[in-house]
Structures are given as C-alpha cells and as structure tokens.
Amino acid sequence: MLQHPGHIARVQGISVGHHTDSRRPTGCSVVLCPQGAVGGVDVRGAAPGTRETDLLAPSNLVQQVHGITLAGGSAWGLDAASGTVRWLEAQGAGLDIGVGRIPLVPAAVLFDVMLGDMTIRPDAAAGYAACQAATRERPAEGSVGAGAGAVVGKIFGFARAMKGGIGTASFTVDGVTVGALVACNALGDVYHPTTGELLAGARTADGAALLCARDALLRGDSPQTILAGSNTTIGVVATDAQITKPQAQRLATVAHDGLARAINPVHTMSDGDTLFALGTGQSGRTLGLMTLFTLAAEAVAVATARAILLAGAVEVPGQARLPCWSDGLRPAR
C-alpha cells in the first residue's frame, strides 16, 4: 500500500465530495473552489466525454472556474455538472454578470454503464448531493463516487477485467501543496508507480491470474474488439501555488506523465483520458515550475494506484464477478 500520500483537499481553497448511487455501481465526484481558481485541461484519450473544456484554453476570456465534476454514466453523466452549478449558485459563487453569477464547472465522464441497469446514471441531483457532501477532510477512495463503476483491464474482454475506482494523493514543498483526484476506468493494466508491480488489469482466460496485457500484446495476442469510448481515466490536479492560466494548462499536460507511469497502455483510441488543473493561489506562494510539475505527475501516479488498491470487488446479478486488488491475484508465470 502507498503510505501517507496526502490528499487533494489539503490544497487550500479546495473541497471534495462524492455521491455514490446505491442502485447500481455508479456515482459522481466534485472538486469545489467557490472562490475561483485558474484552470486548465489536457485531453489525451481519443474518446472523451467532456463539458466546458473550451473555456479553459489559455487564450480564451474566462480566467477562473469554480469547480470540476467527474462522473460515471458516460455522456448522460455530464448532467451531474448542472447540479454542481446549481449548488455553487446557491452559495453565491460564480462569474459576476451584473444580474447574478454563473458558476463555471467543467466536467468529464467515464463509461460505467455495463454494470447493472444502464438507465441509472448520475444526474443533476447527484451532482448537487456530491456538493452537499463536500468537505476538506480526506475524501473516501476506492469504489465510490465517480469510481464506483470503474473497471480496468478490458483489453481481452470485460469478463476478464478487474475493478477500478477513485484515489487521491498530495505532496507539499515550501508551503505549496499539489494534489490529485483520479477516477481510473482504464482500458489498460495498472502498475505500482514506484515498484513497477502489476496491480490489476486483464486476467488469464481462467480468471485466476493477471495476464499482463503488455506482454500479451508484444507476443502477438489479439485484443478483443473494444467498444469505442468504453474506457477512460479522468481526474483533477490542483495546487494552491500562484500560477497563471497558461501555467495551469501546462500543469494538466505534465500531470498526464503520472498516468503513463501507472497505466499501460494509456491514452488509447478507446480511452477518453482527461485531466483538469486548478490553481487557487491561496498559499500566497510560488514554486519553481520544475518542482510544481514533478509534484503534479507524482500525485497523479500515486492517486491512480490508490484508486486500484482501495477498490472493492463487484458482483452484479447476471454478470461475472469482477475481482479487485485485495483478492490477491498475481501475474501468471
């Protein structure tokens, strides 16, 4: 287990909340910054599901956003962001337009509708509930919120996959904190970012061991035909350093290095991998960009691994049981 990695809510100006649907494995998570934060985004996967990402371009007008929503439910889950907007408006947060305020809440979704009744997915009420639950305490991790229905290692078929989840981590240097929240629903396998140990992913045909998809592909094994967009790792990296909007964009870009350390393969044609960046500036301090970017990539890598280490197995009536890391599967010899 990765010990004492901190969490994203240690970033000043950030709170985090989850809503997990009890009817099937799905949910949403929110990262709130009601006082505003400069934002950036980098979409690396070829099959993304997103909302309000264009406003984050460094050359565009809006300079600050007020929250990020991560959700299951595929494209339907984007509706959860409407609930986040409504909750923030009730708190008086948002862009001042004279006659009121418009909370700006970019969002990204992952595909989890293969588990149970696909007509049950996060909506505006779920987004609102996640905001109501938001605190600055350590967020729950594993099979909760946007990670409730996450599944990893589907290259050789859904029935040979394993349970994914959501995880968080943070690091602090010279009074500046960088944290990440990552919901991992990757097509690929997930590795320990420090030891290189294979944690979860595609299993052997009998389901009893980890296959190691990379090795299988290198020796010429054929992957199963994969539904486009049925995978995705989404997340937020946040800092309380004082940064500019272009720097936030670069922070999101470099943070994907953390995904590449923990997931293989990553950024595929069937993944919609998307990372948002937030800079609250509330530490009142700056930090060299080399250090800042290093912390961001490390926080993302650790958060991704924790999403797997803390996930729980899932059993859906009429479907194969999907095991988790704690079931103790090891790579096949």
Coordinates of C-alpha atoms in Angstrom, one line a residue:
M1 CA 0.0 0.0 0.0
L2 CA 1.2 3.5 -0.7
Q3 CA 1.6 5.1 2.7
H4 CA 0.8 8.7 3.8
P5 CA 0.4 10.3 0.4
G6 CA -1.8 13.2 1.5
H7 CA -5.0 14.1 -0.4
I8 CA -6.3 16.8 -2.7
A9 CA -8.4 18.6 -0.1
R10 CA -5.1 19.6 1.6
V11 CA -4.8 22.2 -1.2
Q12 CA -6.0 25.5 0.2
G13 CA -9.3 26.6 -1.3
I14 CA -10.4 23.0 -2.4
S15 CA -13.1 20.8 -1.0
V16 CA -14.2 17.4 -2.3
G17 CA -17.4 15.4 -2.2
H18 CA -18.8 12.2 -3.6
H19 CA -22.2 10.8 -4.4
T20 CA -22.5 7.0 -4.8
D21 CA -25.7 5.6 -6.2
S22 CA -27.0 2.6 -4.2
R23 CA -29.0 1.2 -7.1
R24 CA -26.0 0.1 -9.2
P25 CA -22.3 0.9 -9.3
T26 CA -22.1 4.5 -10.4
G27 CA -21.7 7.9 -9.0
C28 CA -20.0 11.3 -9.3
S29 CA -17.4 13.4 -7.5
V30 CA -16.9 17.1 -7.3
V31 CA -13.8 19.3 -6.6
L32 CA -15.0 22.7 -5.5
C33 CA -13.2 26.0 -5.5
P34 CA -16.0 28.5 -4.8
Q35 CA -13.7 31.5 -4.5
G36 CA -12.4 30.7 -8.0
A37 CA -9.3 29.1 -9.4
V38 CA -7.4 29.4 -12.7
G39 CA -8.0 26.3 -14.7
G40 CA -6.5 24.2 -17.5
V41 CA -7.3 20.8 -19.2
D42 CA -5.5 18.3 -21.3
V43 CA -7.5 15.6 -23.1
R44 CA -5.2 12.8 -24.3
G45 CA -7.6 9.9 -24.9
A46 CA -9.3 9.7 -28.3
A47 CA -12.8 9.1 -27.0
P48 CA -13.5 11.8 -24.4
G49 CA -16.8 12.9 -22.8
T50 CA -16.4 16.5 -21.5
R51 CA -18.2 19.7 -20.8
E52 CA -16.9 23.4 -20.7
T53 CA -13.4 22.5 -21.7
D54 CA -13.0 25.2 -24.4
L55 CA -13.3 28.0 -21.9
L56 CA -10.1 26.6 -20.3
A57 CA -7.9 27.4 -23.3
P58 CA -5.2 29.9 -22.2
S59 CA -6.3 32.4 -24.9
N60 CA -10.0 32.4 -24.0
L61 CA -11.7 35.1 -22.0
V62 CA -12.7 33.3 -18.7
Q63 CA -9.8 33.3 -16.2
Q64 CA -11.3 31.3 -13.3
V65 CA -13.6 28.3 -12.8
H66 CA -15.5 27.4 -9.6
G67 CA -15.4 23.6 -9.6
I68 CA -14.9 20.4 -11.6
T69 CA -17.3 17.5 -11.8
L70 CA -16.2 13.9 -12.5
A71 CA -18.9 11.3 -13.2
G72 CA -19.8 7.9 -14.3
G73 CA -22.7 7.3 -16.7
S74 CA -21.0 8.1 -19.9
A75 CA -22.4 11.1 -21.8
W76 CA -25.6 11.1 -19.6
G77 CA -23.3 11.7 -16.6
L78 CA -22.4 15.1 -17.8
D79 CA -25.8 16.2 -16.4
A80 CA -24.3 15.9 -12.9
A81 CA -22.4 19.2 -13.6
S82 CA -25.7 21.0 -13.7
G83 CA -26.3 20.1 -10.1
T84 CA -22.8 21.4 -9.2
V85 CA -23.6 24.7 -10.9
R86 CA -26.9 25.0 -9.1
W87 CA -25.3 24.3 -5.7
L88 CA -22.5 26.8 -6.3
E89 CA -25.0 29.5 -7.4
A90 CA -26.8 29.0 -4.1
Q91 CA -23.6 29.7 -2.3
G92 CA -23.1 33.0 -4.2
A93 CA -20.2 31.6 -6.2
G94 CA -19.6 32.2 -9.9
L95 CA -18.7 34.8 -12.6
D96 CA -20.3 38.1 -11.8
I97 CA -22.6 39.1 -14.8
G98 CA -24.3 42.0 -13.1
V99 CA -27.7 40.4 -12.7
G100 CA -26.3 37.4 -11.0
R101 CA -23.5 34.9 -11.0
I102 CA -22.7 32.0 -13.3
P103 CA -20.7 29.2 -11.7
L104 CA -18.3 27.7 -14.3
V105 CA -17.9 24.0 -13.9
P106 CA -16.1 21.9 -16.5
A107 CA -16.7 18.2 -16.3
A108 CA -15.6 14.8 -17.7
V109 CA -17.3 11.4 -17.6
L110 CA -16.3 7.8 -17.7
F111 CA -18.1 4.8 -19.2
D112 CA -19.5 2.5 -16.5
V113 CA -22.9 1.6 -18.0
M114 CA -22.0 -2.1 -18.5
L115 CA -22.5 -2.7 -14.8
G116 CA -26.2 -3.2 -14.0
D117 CA -29.1 -1.1 -15.3
M118 CA -27.6 1.4 -17.6
T119 CA -30.7 3.7 -17.3
I120 CA -29.4 4.5 -13.8
R121 CA -26.7 7.2 -14.1
P122 CA -25.6 10.4 -12.3
D123 CA -27.9 13.4 -12.9
A124 CA -28.1 16.9 -11.6
A125 CA -29.5 15.7 -8.3
A126 CA -26.4 13.5 -7.9
G127 CA -24.1 16.4 -8.6
Y128 CA -25.9 18.6 -6.1
A129 CA -25.7 15.8 -3.5
A130 CA -21.9 15.4 -4.0
C131 CA -21.6 19.2 -3.4
Q132 CA -23.6 18.9 -0.2
A133 CA -21.2 16.2 1.0
A134 CA -18.0 18.1 0.1
T135 CA -15.5 18.7 2.9
R136 CA -11.8 19.5 3.4
E137 CA -11.3 16.1 5.1
R138 CA -9.7 13.2 3.3
P139 CA -12.0 12.0 0.5
A140 CA -13.2 8.4 0.5
E141 CA -11.3 6.3 -2.0
G142 CA -11.9 3.1 -3.9
S143 CA -15.3 2.1 -5.3
V144 CA -17.1 5.4 -4.5
G145 CA -18.2 8.5 -6.4
A146 CA -17.0 8.7 -10.0
G147 CA -15.0 5.5 -9.4
A148 CA -18.0 3.4 -8.2
G149 CA -18.5 1.7 -11.5
A150 CA -14.9 1.9 -12.8
V151 CA -13.4 -1.2 -14.4
V152 CA -9.8 -1.7 -15.6
G153 CA -8.0 -4.2 -17.9
K154 CA -10.7 -4.8 -20.6
I155 CA -8.3 -5.4 -23.5
F156 CA -9.2 -9.1 -23.6
G157 CA -12.8 -8.7 -22.7
F158 CA -15.0 -7.3 -19.9
A159 CA -15.4 -10.7 -18.2
R160 CA -11.6 -10.8 -17.7
A161 CA -11.3 -7.3 -16.3
M162 CA -11.0 -6.1 -12.7
K163 CA -12.5 -3.4 -10.5
G164 CA -11.2 0.1 -10.7
G165 CA -12.0 3.1 -8.5
I166 CA -11.0 6.6 -7.4
G167 CA -8.0 7.7 -5.5
T168 CA -6.2 10.8 -4.2
A169 CA -2.8 11.9 -3.2
S170 CA -0.9 15.2 -2.5
F171 CA 2.6 16.5 -1.7
T172 CA 3.7 19.7 -0.1
V173 CA 7.0 21.6 -0.7
D174 CA 7.9 25.0 0.7
G175 CA 4.3 25.7 1.8
V176 CA 2.8 24.8 -1.6
T177 CA 0.6 21.7 -2.0
V178 CA -0.2 19.9 -5.2
G179 CA -2.9 17.2 -5.0
A180 CA -4.7 14.9 -7.4
L181 CA -8.0 13.1 -7.5
V182 CA -8.2 10.3 -10.2
A183 CA -11.0 8.0 -11.3
C184 CA -9.4 5.1 -13.1
N185 CA -11.6 3.2 -15.6
A186 CA -8.7 2.4 -17.9
L187 CA -8.6 0.0 -20.8
G188 CA -5.1 -0.9 -19.8
D189 CA -3.4 -2.5 -16.8
V190 CA -2.5 -0.5 -13.6
Y191 CA 1.0 -0.7 -12.1
H192 CA 2.5 0.5 -8.8
P193 CA 4.3 3.7 -9.8
T194 CA 7.3 3.1 -7.5
T195 CA 7.9 -0.6 -7.6
G196 CA 6.5 -1.4 -11.1
E197 CA 4.4 -4.2 -9.7
L198 CA 1.4 -5.1 -11.8
L199 CA -1.6 -4.4 -9.5
A200 CA -4.7 -5.0 -11.6
G201 CA -5.8 -5.5 -15.2
A202 CA -6.6 -8.1 -17.8
R203 CA -6.8 -11.7 -16.4
T204 CA -5.9 -15.0 -17.9
A205 CA -8.7 -17.0 -19.6
D206 CA -9.5 -18.9 -16.4
G207 CA -9.6 -15.6 -14.4
A208 CA -7.2 -16.9 -11.8
A209 CA -4.1 -14.7 -12.5
L210 CA -3.1 -11.4 -14.0
L211 CA -2.2 -11.8 -17.7
C212 CA 0.0 -8.7 -18.2
A213 CA -1.6 -7.2 -21.3
R214 CA 1.6 -5.5 -22.4
D215 CA 3.5 -8.8 -22.6
A216 CA 0.5 -10.5 -24.3
L217 CA 0.3 -7.8 -27.0
L218 CA 4.0 -7.9 -27.5
R219 CA 3.9 -11.6 -28.2
G220 CA 1.1 -11.1 -30.7
D221 CA -2.1 -12.0 -28.8
S222 CA -5.1 -10.3 -30.4
P223 CA -7.1 -8.0 -28.2
Q224 CA -10.9 -8.3 -28.2
T225 CA -12.8 -5.8 -30.3
I226 CA -13.5 -2.9 -27.9
L227 CA -16.5 -0.5 -27.9
A228 CA -15.2 3.0 -28.6
G229 CA -15.2 5.2 -25.6
S230 CA -15.9 2.4 -23.1
N231 CA -12.9 3.3 -21.0
T232 CA -11.4 6.4 -19.5
T233 CA -9.3 7.8 -16.7
I234 CA -10.4 11.2 -15.5
G235 CA -9.1 13.5 -12.8
V236 CA -8.1 16.8 -11.3
V237 CA -4.7 18.0 -10.2
A238 CA -4.9 21.1 -8.0
T239 CA -2.4 23.4 -6.3
D240 CA -2.5 26.4 -4.0
A241 CA 0.5 27.9 -5.7
Q242 CA 0.1 31.2 -7.5
I243 CA 0.0 30.3 -11.2
T244 CA -1.2 31.7 -14.4
K245 CA -3.8 30.2 -16.8
P246 CA -1.1 29.1 -19.3
Q247 CA 0.8 27.5 -16.4
A248 CA -2.4 25.7 -15.3
Q249 CA -2.7 24.3 -18.9
R250 CA 0.9 23.1 -18.8
L251 CA 0.2 21.6 -15.3
A252 CA -2.6 19.5 -16.8
T253 CA -0.4 18.4 -19.6
V254 CA 2.5 17.3 -17.4
A255 CA 0.2 15.6 -15.0
H256 CA -0.5 13.0 -17.7
D257 CA 3.0 11.8 -17.1
G258 CA 1.6 10.3 -13.9
L259 CA -1.0 8.3 -15.8
A260 CA 1.7 7.0 -18.1
R261 CA 3.7 5.8 -15.1
A262 CA 0.7 3.9 -13.7
I263 CA -1.3 2.7 -16.7
N264 CA -0.2 0.6 -19.7
P265 CA -1.4 1.0 -22.4
V266 CA -2.8 4.5 -21.8
H267 CA -4.3 7.3 -23.9
T268 CA -5.7 4.8 -26.4
M269 CA -8.3 5.2 -29.1
S270 CA -10.8 3.6 -26.7
D271 CA -10.0 5.8 -23.7
G272 CA -11.1 9.4 -23.1
D273 CA -8.3 10.2 -20.7
T274 CA -8.8 13.8 -19.4
L275 CA -7.1 15.7 -16.6
F276 CA -8.1 19.1 -15.3
A277 CA -5.8 21.5 -13.5
L278 CA -6.7 24.1 -10.9
G279 CA -4.6 26.8 -9.2
T280 CA -6.2 28.5 -6.2
G281 CA -3.2 30.7 -5.3
Q282 CA -4.3 30.6 -1.7
S283 CA -0.9 29.7 -0.3
G284 CA 0.2 33.1 -1.4
R285 CA 3.4 31.5 -2.6
T286 CA 5.0 30.4 -5.9
L287 CA 7.1 27.4 -6.6
G288 CA 9.6 26.6 -9.5
L289 CA 7.7 25.1 -12.3
M290 CA 10.1 22.1 -12.5
T291 CA 9.2 21.2 -8.9
L292 CA 5.5 22.0 -9.3
F293 CA 5.2 19.8 -12.4
T294 CA 7.1 17.0 -10.7
L295 CA 4.7 17.0 -7.8
A296 CA 1.7 17.0 -10.1
A297 CA 2.9 13.9 -12.1
E298 CA 3.7 12.1 -8.9
A299 CA 0.4 12.9 -7.2
V300 CA -1.5 11.7 -10.3
A301 CA 0.5 8.4 -10.4
V302 CA 0.0 7.7 -6.7
A303 CA -3.7 8.6 -6.8
T304 CA -4.2 6.3 -9.8
A305 CA -2.6 3.4 -7.9
R306 CA -4.6 4.1 -4.8
A307 CA -7.8 4.0 -6.9
I308 CA -6.9 0.4 -7.6
L309 CA -5.5 -0.6 -4.2
L310 CA -8.7 0.6 -2.4
A311 CA -11.3 -0.6 -4.9
G312 CA -13.7 -3.4 -3.8
A313 CA -14.8 -6.3 -5.9
V314 CA -18.2 -6.0 -7.6
E315 CA -20.9 -8.6 -8.1
V316 CA -23.8 -7.6 -10.3
P317 CA -26.7 -10.2 -10.7
G318 CA -26.4 -12.0 -14.1
Q319 CA -22.8 -10.7 -14.7
A320 CA -19.4 -12.1 -13.9
R321 CA -17.8 -11.1 -10.6
L322 CA -15.1 -8.6 -11.1
P323 CA -12.3 -9.1 -8.5
C324 CA -10.2 -6.4 -7.0
W325 CA -6.5 -5.9 -5.9
S326 CA -7.2 -7.2 -2.4
D327 CA -8.3 -10.6 -3.9
G328 CA -4.6 -11.3 -4.2
L329 CA -4.2 -12.1 -7.9
R330 CA -0.7 -12.4 -9.1
P331 CA 0.8 -12.4 -12.6
A332 CA 0.7 -15.7 -14.4
R333 CA 4.1 -17.5 -14.7

